[in-house]
Amino acid sequence: GYHWFYELGVSIGTIPTNDGATCLFALIPQALFSDRRHEGIETLFQEAMSKVSPELAERAATIPASGKLRAFAGAPGFLRRAAGPGWALVGDAGYFRDPITAHGITDALREAELLSRAVAEDGDGSLGEFQTRRDERVKGLLRVTDRIASFDWDLEEVKGHHRELNKEMNAQVDVLRALN
């Protein structure tokens, strides 16, 4: 299943994917990643896994990887222009938030639904309002994601950040529930 573990300065987790496979991930602060990347992402991955869950690290070491490890140094969230004459962006194309809080596909599907409804109701004239509403809708997600991705927290603080993330995600669900 889906699991996420936090320790000071590190986070690891598992996300089920297709064909019974599982994505394992490890996250460390951007500065640490930059300072130690020359050691190899395999080393950093194993260290992070071992620090948080030696059992999971041991288990992962016995399972053949279905692909190579990929690295991302992190970046603050940002909004892009959401639309123009004859075009619109949703999900990661329209704005970015660090993958540490996951749910990127959720963002894309939600925004696609809201965009399609806006265009169906008011044509291209709705695109400017779509962007304004999108920006207002996701600004809290961007803020809390950046706080979690900063690794500038202790374990009590990150619990609070996750409560805030939960509140923001629930607000997104409420937007969809309100659709008729």
PDB file of N, CA and C in Angstrom, residues 61-136:
ATOM      1  N   ALA A  61      16.424  -3.845  -1.121  1.00  0.00           N
ATOM      2  CA  ALA A  61      17.696  -4.290  -1.694  1.00  0.00           C
ATOM      3  C   ALA A  61      17.593  -5.678  -2.326  1.00  0.00           C
ATOM      4  N   THR A  62      16.595  -6.458  -1.941  1.00  0.00           N
ATOM      5  CA  THR A  62      16.458  -7.819  -2.474  1.00  0.00           C
ATOM      6  C   THR A  62      15.539  -7.895  -3.692  1.00  0.00           C
ATOM      7  N   ILE A  63      14.879  -6.786  -4.029  1.00  0.00           N
ATOM      8  CA  ILE A  63      13.929  -6.777  -5.138  1.00  0.00           C
ATOM      9  C   ILE A  63      14.593  -6.126  -6.346  1.00  0.00           C
ATOM     10  N   PRO A  64      14.589  -6.807  -7.476  1.00  0.00           N
ATOM     11  CA  PRO A  64      15.197  -6.181  -8.663  1.00  0.00           C
ATOM     12  C   PRO A  64      14.432  -4.922  -9.083  1.00  0.00           C
ATOM     13  N   ALA A  65      15.158  -3.886  -9.384  1.00  0.00           N
ATOM     14  CA  ALA A  65      14.541  -2.624  -9.815  1.00  0.00           C
ATOM     15  C   ALA A  65      14.007  -2.767 -11.241  1.00  0.00           C
ATOM     16  N   SER A  66      12.884  -2.148 -11.502  1.00  0.00           N
ATOM     17  CA  SER A  66      12.320  -2.189 -12.844  1.00  0.00           C
ATOM     18  C   SER A  66      12.841  -1.038 -13.705  1.00  0.00           C
ATOM     19  N   GLY A  67      13.625  -0.173 -13.118  1.00  0.00           N
ATOM     20  CA  GLY A  67      14.214   0.959 -13.836  1.00  0.00           C
ATOM     21  C   GLY A  67      15.309   1.568 -12.989  1.00  0.00           C
ATOM     22  N   LYS A  68      15.970   2.573 -13.533  1.00  0.00           N
ATOM     23  CA  LYS A  68      17.037   3.203 -12.758  1.00  0.00           C
ATOM     24  C   LYS A  68      16.456   4.266 -11.826  1.00  0.00           C
ATOM     25  N   LEU A  69      17.216   4.577 -10.790  1.00  0.00           N
ATOM     26  CA  LEU A  69      16.809   5.637  -9.875  1.00  0.00           C
ATOM     27  C   LEU A  69      16.837   6.977 -10.598  1.00  0.00           C
ATOM     28  N   ARG A  70      15.917   7.818 -10.248  1.00  0.00           N
ATOM     29  CA  ARG A  70      15.846   9.162 -10.813  1.00  0.00           C
ATOM     30  C   ARG A  70      15.978  10.145  -9.657  1.00  0.00           C
ATOM     31  N   ALA A  71      16.592  11.272  -9.939  1.00  0.00           N
ATOM     32  CA  ALA A  71      16.805  12.286  -8.904  1.00  0.00           C
ATOM     33  C   ALA A  71      16.149  13.594  -9.302  1.00  0.00           C
ATOM     34  N   PHE A  72      15.660  14.287  -8.300  1.00  0.00           N
ATOM     35  CA  PHE A  72      15.083  15.622  -8.474  1.00  0.00           C
ATOM     36  C   PHE A  72      15.555  16.456  -7.292  1.00  0.00           C
ATOM     37  N   ALA A  73      16.174  17.581  -7.571  1.00  0.00           N
ATOM     38  CA  ALA A  73      16.777  18.387  -6.511  1.00  0.00           C
ATOM     39  C   ALA A  73      15.785  19.280  -5.780  1.00  0.00           C
ATOM     40  N   GLY A  74      14.529  19.280  -6.187  1.00  0.00           N
ATOM     41  CA  GLY A  74      13.528  20.107  -5.522  1.00  0.00           C
ATOM     42  C   GLY A  74      13.467  21.493  -6.127  1.00  0.00           C
ATOM     43  N   ALA A  75      12.298  22.100  -5.990  1.00  0.00           N
ATOM     44  CA  ALA A  75      12.084  23.462  -6.487  1.00  0.00           C
ATOM     45  C   ALA A  75      10.841  24.015  -5.813  1.00  0.00           C
ATOM     46  N   PRO A  76      10.812  25.310  -5.551  1.00  0.00           N
ATOM     47  CA  PRO A  76       9.612  25.913  -4.970  1.00  0.00           C
ATOM     48  C   PRO A  76       8.445  25.860  -5.948  1.00  0.00           C
ATOM     49  N   GLY A  77       7.245  25.848  -5.403  1.00  0.00           N
ATOM     50  CA  GLY A  77       6.053  25.848  -6.236  1.00  0.00           C
ATOM     51  C   GLY A  77       5.889  27.164  -6.972  1.00  0.00           C
ATOM     52  N   PHE A  78       5.216  27.120  -8.125  1.00  0.00           N
ATOM     53  CA  PHE A  78       4.931  28.330  -8.885  1.00  0.00           C
ATOM     54  C   PHE A  78       3.703  28.117  -9.755  1.00  0.00           C
ATOM     55  N   LEU A  79       3.094  29.221 -10.123  1.00  0.00           N
ATOM     56  CA  LEU A  79       1.939  29.232 -11.014  1.00  0.00           C
ATOM     57  C   LEU A  79       2.372  29.707 -12.391  1.00  0.00           C
ATOM     58  N   ARG A  80       1.814  29.103 -13.422  1.00  0.00           N
ATOM     59  CA  ARG A  80       2.006  29.560 -14.792  1.00  0.00           C
ATOM     60  C   ARG A  80       0.714  30.195 -15.275  1.00  0.00           C
ATOM     61  N   ARG A  81       0.814  30.955 -16.322  1.00  0.00           N
ATOM     62  CA  ARG A  81      -0.390  31.433 -16.988  1.00  0.00           C
ATOM     63  C   ARG A  81      -1.202  30.195 -17.370  1.00  0.00           C
ATOM     64  N   ALA A  82      -2.463  30.188 -17.035  1.00  0.00           N
ATOM     65  CA  ALA A  82      -3.286  28.990 -17.195  1.00  0.00           C
ATOM     66  C   ALA A  82      -3.930  28.865 -18.558  1.00  0.00           C
ATOM     67  N   ALA A  83      -4.100  29.965 -19.284  1.00  0.00           N
ATOM     68  CA  ALA A  83      -4.841  29.877 -20.537  1.00  0.00           C
ATOM     69  C   ALA A  83      -4.607  31.088 -21.409  1.00  0.00           C
ATOM     70  N   GLY A  84      -4.908  30.907 -22.673  1.00  0.00           N
ATOM     71  CA  GLY A  84      -4.879  31.980 -23.650  1.00  0.00           C
ATOM     72  C   GLY A  84      -5.841  31.623 -24.773  1.00  0.00           C
ATOM     73  N   PRO A  85      -5.869  32.392 -25.823  1.00  0.00           N
ATOM     74  CA  PRO A  85      -6.809  32.121 -26.917  1.00  0.00           C
ATOM     75  C   PRO A  85      -6.596  30.720 -27.510  1.00  0.00           C
ATOM     76  N   GLY A  86      -7.557  29.854 -27.285  1.00  0.00           N
ATOM     77  CA  GLY A  86      -7.511  28.506 -27.851  1.00  0.00           C
ATOM     78  C   GLY A  86      -6.663  27.500 -27.109  1.00  0.00           C
ATOM     79  N   TRP A  87      -6.136  27.841 -25.945  1.00  0.00           N
ATOM     80  CA  TRP A  87      -5.330  26.876 -25.197  1.00  0.00           C
ATOM     81  C   TRP A  87      -5.523  27.048 -23.704  1.00  0.00           C
ATOM     82  N   ALA A  88      -5.236  25.981 -22.954  1.00  0.00           N
ATOM     83  CA  ALA A  88      -5.296  26.019 -21.485  1.00  0.00           C
ATOM     84  C   ALA A  88      -4.382  24.938 -20.931  1.00  0.00           C
ATOM     85  N   LEU A  89      -3.894  25.170 -19.738  1.00  0.00           N
ATOM     86  CA  LEU A  89      -3.017  24.213 -19.059  1.00  0.00           C
ATOM     87  C   LEU A  89      -3.678  23.741 -17.770  1.00  0.00           C
ATOM     88  N   VAL A  90      -3.505  22.461 -17.466  1.00  0.00           N
ATOM     89  CA  VAL A  90      -3.997  21.916 -16.200  1.00  0.00           C
ATOM     90  C   VAL A  90      -2.885  21.111 -15.538  1.00  0.00           C
ATOM     91  N   GLY A  91      -3.069  20.834 -14.250  1.00  0.00           N
ATOM     92  CA  GLY A  91      -2.094  20.028 -13.511  1.00  0.00           C
ATOM     93  C   GLY A  91      -0.716  20.655 -13.535  1.00  0.00           C
ATOM     94  N   ASP A  92       0.323  19.793 -13.616  1.00  0.00           N
ATOM     95  CA  ASP A  92       1.705  20.264 -13.591  1.00  0.00           C
ATOM     96  C   ASP A  92       2.041  21.201 -14.742  1.00  0.00           C
ATOM     97  N   ALA A  93       1.294  21.140 -15.826  1.00  0.00           N
ATOM     98  CA  ALA A  93       1.540  22.067 -16.931  1.00  0.00           C
ATOM     99  C   ALA A  93       1.163  23.487 -16.526  1.00  0.00           C
ATOM    100  N   GLY A  94       0.159  23.626 -15.655  1.00  0.00           N
ATOM    101  CA  GLY A  94      -0.330  24.934 -15.251  1.00  0.00           C
ATOM    102  C   GLY A  94       0.304  25.481 -13.992  1.00  0.00           C
ATOM    103  N   TYR A  95       0.762  24.612 -13.138  1.00  0.00           N
ATOM    104  CA  TYR A  95       1.484  25.053 -11.948  1.00  0.00           C
ATOM    105  C   TYR A  95       2.301  23.895 -11.424  1.00  0.00           C
ATOM    106  N   PHE A  96       3.308  24.225 -10.647  1.00  0.00           N
ATOM    107  CA  PHE A  96       4.193  23.193 -10.116  1.00  0.00           C
ATOM    108  C   PHE A  96       4.166  23.242  -8.605  1.00  0.00           C
ATOM    109  N   ARG A  97       4.100  22.068  -8.001  1.00  0.00           N
ATOM    110  CA  ARG A  97       4.392  21.953  -6.575  1.00  0.00           C
ATOM    111  C   ARG A  97       5.258  20.733  -6.391  1.00  0.00           C
ATOM    112  N   ASP A  98       6.171  20.819  -5.449  1.00  0.00           N
ATOM    113  CA  ASP A  98       7.130  19.752  -5.208  1.00  0.00           C
ATOM    114  C   ASP A  98       6.390  18.430  -5.028  1.00  0.00           C
ATOM    115  N   PRO A  99       6.914  17.352  -5.585  1.00  0.00           N
ATOM    116  CA  PRO A  99       6.229  16.057  -5.470  1.00  0.00           C
ATOM    117  C   PRO A  99       6.249  15.454  -4.064  1.00  0.00           C
ATOM    118  N   ILE A 100       6.849  16.100  -3.090  1.00  0.00           N
ATOM    119  CA  ILE A 100       6.913  15.558  -1.737  1.00  0.00           C
ATOM    120  C   ILE A 100       5.525  15.289  -1.155  1.00  0.00           C
ATOM    121  N   THR A 101       4.524  16.041  -1.580  1.00  0.00           N
ATOM    122  CA  THR A 101       3.175  15.814  -1.060  1.00  0.00           C
ATOM    123  C   THR A 101       2.309  14.997  -2.012  1.00  0.00           C
ATOM    124  N   ALA A 102       2.883  14.551  -3.111  1.00  0.00           N
ATOM    125  CA  ALA A 102       2.196  13.700  -4.087  1.00  0.00           C
ATOM    126  C   ALA A 102       0.932  14.364  -4.624  1.00  0.00           C
ATOM    127  N   HIS A 103       0.012  13.599  -5.166  1.00  0.00           N
ATOM    128  CA  HIS A 103      -1.298  14.036  -5.651  1.00  0.00           C
ATOM    129  C   HIS A 103      -1.248  14.862  -6.933  1.00  0.00           C
ATOM    130  N   GLY A 104      -0.165  14.795  -7.691  1.00  0.00           N
ATOM    131  CA  GLY A 104      -0.094  15.543  -8.934  1.00  0.00           C
ATOM    132  C   GLY A 104      -1.186  15.157  -9.916  1.00  0.00           C
ATOM    133  N   ILE A 105      -1.471  13.861 -10.039  1.00  0.00           N
ATOM    134  CA  ILE A 105      -2.515  13.435 -10.963  1.00  0.00           C
ATOM    135  C   ILE A 105      -3.878  13.902 -10.463  1.00  0.00           C
ATOM    136  N   THR A 106      -4.046  13.947  -9.151  1.00  0.00           N
ATOM    137  CA  THR A 106      -5.294  14.454  -8.577  1.00  0.00           C
ATOM    138  C   THR A 106      -5.501  15.910  -8.986  1.00  0.00           C
ATOM    139  N   ASP A 107      -4.433  16.704  -8.891  1.00  0.00           N
ATOM    140  CA  ASP A 107      -4.507  18.109  -9.299  1.00  0.00           C
ATOM    141  C   ASP A 107      -4.897  18.218 -10.774  1.00  0.00           C
ATOM    142  N   ALA A 108      -4.260  17.412 -11.617  1.00  0.00           N
ATOM    143  CA  ALA A 108      -4.524  17.486 -13.057  1.00  0.00           C
ATOM    144  C   ALA A 108      -5.965  17.116 -13.377  1.00  0.00           C
ATOM    145  N   LEU A 109      -6.456  16.045 -12.772  1.00  0.00           N
ATOM    146  CA  LEU A 109      -7.833  15.613 -13.053  1.00  0.00           C
ATOM    147  C   LEU A 109      -8.854  16.628 -12.549  1.00  0.00           C
ATOM    148  N   ARG A 110      -8.602  17.188 -11.362  1.00  0.00           N
ATOM    149  CA  ARG A 110      -9.525  18.195 -10.816  1.00  0.00           C
ATOM    150  C   ARG A 110      -9.568  19.417 -11.713  1.00  0.00           C
ATOM    151  N   GLU A 111      -8.401  19.925 -12.074  1.00  0.00           N
ATOM    152  CA  GLU A 111      -8.352  21.127 -12.894  1.00  0.00           C
ATOM    153  C   GLU A 111      -8.926  20.876 -14.288  1.00  0.00           C
ATOM    154  N   ALA A 112      -8.713  19.694 -14.850  1.00  0.00           N
ATOM    155  CA  ALA A 112      -9.298  19.371 -16.157  1.00  0.00           C
ATOM    156  C   ALA A 112     -10.819  19.384 -16.083  1.00  0.00           C
ATOM    157  N   GLU A 113     -11.371  18.830 -15.010  1.00  0.00           N
ATOM    158  CA  GLU A 113     -12.831  18.835 -14.836  1.00  0.00           C
ATOM    159  C   GLU A 113     -13.362  20.263 -14.716  1.00  0.00           C
ATOM    160  N   LEU A 114     -12.706  21.056 -13.905  1.00  0.00           N
ATOM    161  CA  LEU A 114     -13.170  22.433 -13.711  1.00  0.00           C
ATOM    162  C   LEU A 114     -13.003  23.275 -14.977  1.00  0.00           C
ATOM    163  N   LEU A 115     -11.906  23.084 -15.686  1.00  0.00           N
ATOM    164  CA  LEU A 115     -11.691  23.797 -16.938  1.00  0.00           C
ATOM    165  C   LEU A 115     -12.733  23.396 -17.975  1.00  0.00           C
ATOM    166  N   SER A 116     -12.967  22.105 -18.132  1.00  0.00           N
ATOM    167  CA  SER A 116     -13.922  21.665 -19.158  1.00  0.00           C
ATOM    168  C   SER A 116     -15.322  22.187 -18.863  1.00  0.00           C
ATOM    169  N   ARG A 117     -15.697  22.222 -17.605  1.00  0.00           N
ATOM    170  CA  ARG A 117     -17.012  22.769 -17.245  1.00  0.00           C
ATOM    171  C   ARG A 117     -17.086  24.267 -17.537  1.00  0.00           C
ATOM    172  N   ALA A 118     -16.019  24.979 -17.225  1.00  0.00           N
ATOM    173  CA  ALA A 118     -16.013  26.429 -17.465  1.00  0.00           C
ATOM    174  C   ALA A 118     -16.135  26.722 -18.964  1.00  0.00           C
ATOM    175  N   VAL A 119     -15.376  26.007 -19.771  1.00  0.00           N
ATOM    176  CA  VAL A 119     -15.415  26.245 -21.216  1.00  0.00           C
ATOM    177  C   VAL A 119     -16.768  25.821 -21.785  1.00  0.00           C
ATOM    178  N   ALA A 120     -17.319  24.711 -21.314  1.00  0.00           N
ATOM    179  CA  ALA A 120     -18.630  24.256 -21.797  1.00  0.00           C
ATOM    180  C   ALA A 120     -19.718  25.278 -21.481  1.00  0.00           C
ATOM    181  N   GLU A 121     -19.594  25.951 -20.350  1.00  0.00           N
ATOM    182  CA  GLU A 121     -20.622  26.918 -19.937  1.00  0.00           C
ATOM    183  C   GLU A 121     -20.448  28.283 -20.596  1.00  0.00           C
ATOM    184  N   ASP A 122     -19.185  28.698 -20.817  1.00  0.00           N
ATOM    185  CA  ASP A 122     -18.984  30.078 -21.257  1.00  0.00           C
ATOM    186  C   ASP A 122     -17.928  30.218 -22.354  1.00  0.00           C
ATOM    187  N   GLY A 123     -17.510  29.130 -22.965  1.00  0.00           N
ATOM    188  CA  GLY A 123     -16.525  29.205 -24.047  1.00  0.00           C
ATOM    189  C   GLY A 123     -15.203  29.797 -23.590  1.00  0.00           C
ATOM    190  N   ASP A 124     -14.436  30.302 -24.550  1.00  0.00           N
ATOM    191  CA  ASP A 124     -13.116  30.862 -24.245  1.00  0.00           C
ATOM    192  C   ASP A 124     -13.177  32.054 -23.293  1.00  0.00           C
ATOM    193  N   GLY A 125     -14.346  32.683 -23.181  1.00  0.00           N
ATOM    194  CA  GLY A 125     -14.484  33.815 -22.271  1.00  0.00           C
ATOM    195  C   GLY A 125     -14.277  33.437 -20.818  1.00  0.00           C
ATOM    196  N   SER A 126     -14.345  32.163 -20.512  1.00  0.00           N
ATOM    197  CA  SER A 126     -14.197  31.704 -19.131  1.00  0.00           C
ATOM    198  C   SER A 126     -12.749  31.460 -18.729  1.00  0.00           C
ATOM    199  N   LEU A 127     -11.817  31.525 -19.675  1.00  0.00           N
ATOM    200  CA  LEU A 127     -10.438  31.142 -19.382  1.00  0.00           C
ATOM    201  C   LEU A 127      -9.764  32.065 -18.373  1.00  0.00           C
ATOM    202  N   GLY A 128      -9.984  33.352 -18.470  1.00  0.00           N
ATOM    203  CA  GLY A 128      -9.391  34.283 -17.506  1.00  0.00           C
ATOM    204  C   GLY A 128      -9.908  34.032 -16.107  1.00  0.00           C
ATOM    205  N   GLU A 129     -11.205  33.804 -15.999  1.00  0.00           N
ATOM    206  CA  GLU A 129     -11.783  33.514 -14.689  1.00  0.00           C
ATOM    207  C   GLU A 129     -11.312  32.159 -14.172  1.00  0.00           C
ATOM    208  N   PHE A 130     -11.120  31.188 -15.073  1.00  0.00           N
ATOM    209  CA  PHE A 130     -10.587  29.888 -14.670  1.00  0.00           C
ATOM    210  C   PHE A 130      -9.241  30.079 -13.994  1.00  0.00           C
ATOM    211  N   GLN A 131      -8.370  30.883 -14.607  1.00  0.00           N
ATOM    212  CA  GLN A 131      -7.046  31.101 -14.021  1.00  0.00           C
ATOM    213  C   GLN A 131      -7.151  31.767 -12.654  1.00  0.00           C
ATOM    214  N   THR A 132      -7.972  32.798 -12.540  1.00  0.00           N
ATOM    215  CA  THR A 132      -8.127  33.492 -11.261  1.00  0.00           C
ATOM    216  C   THR A 132      -8.604  32.527 -10.185  1.00  0.00           C
ATOM    217  N   ARG A 133      -9.610  31.737 -10.500  1.00  0.00           N
ATOM    218  CA  ARG A 133     -10.131  30.770  -9.529  1.00  0.00           C
ATOM    219  C   ARG A 133      -9.112  29.679  -9.225  1.00  0.00           C
ATOM    220  N   ARG A 134      -8.412  29.196 -10.252  1.00  0.00           N
ATOM    221  CA  ARG A 134      -7.383  28.182 -10.033  1.00  0.00           C
ATOM    222  C   ARG A 134      -6.308  28.695  -9.094  1.00  0.00           C
ATOM    223  N   ASP A 135      -5.817  29.906  -9.351  1.00  0.00           N
ATOM    224  CA  ASP A 135      -4.766  30.472  -8.513  1.00  0.00           C
ATOM    225  C   ASP A 135      -5.224  30.568  -7.059  1.00  0.00           C
ATOM    226  N   GLU A 136      -6.429  31.035  -6.850  1.00  0.00           N
ATOM    227  CA  GLU A 136      -6.972  31.151  -5.494  1.00  0.00           C
ATOM    228  C   GLU A 136      -7.132  29.763  -4.864  1.00  0.00           C
TER     229      GLU A 136
END
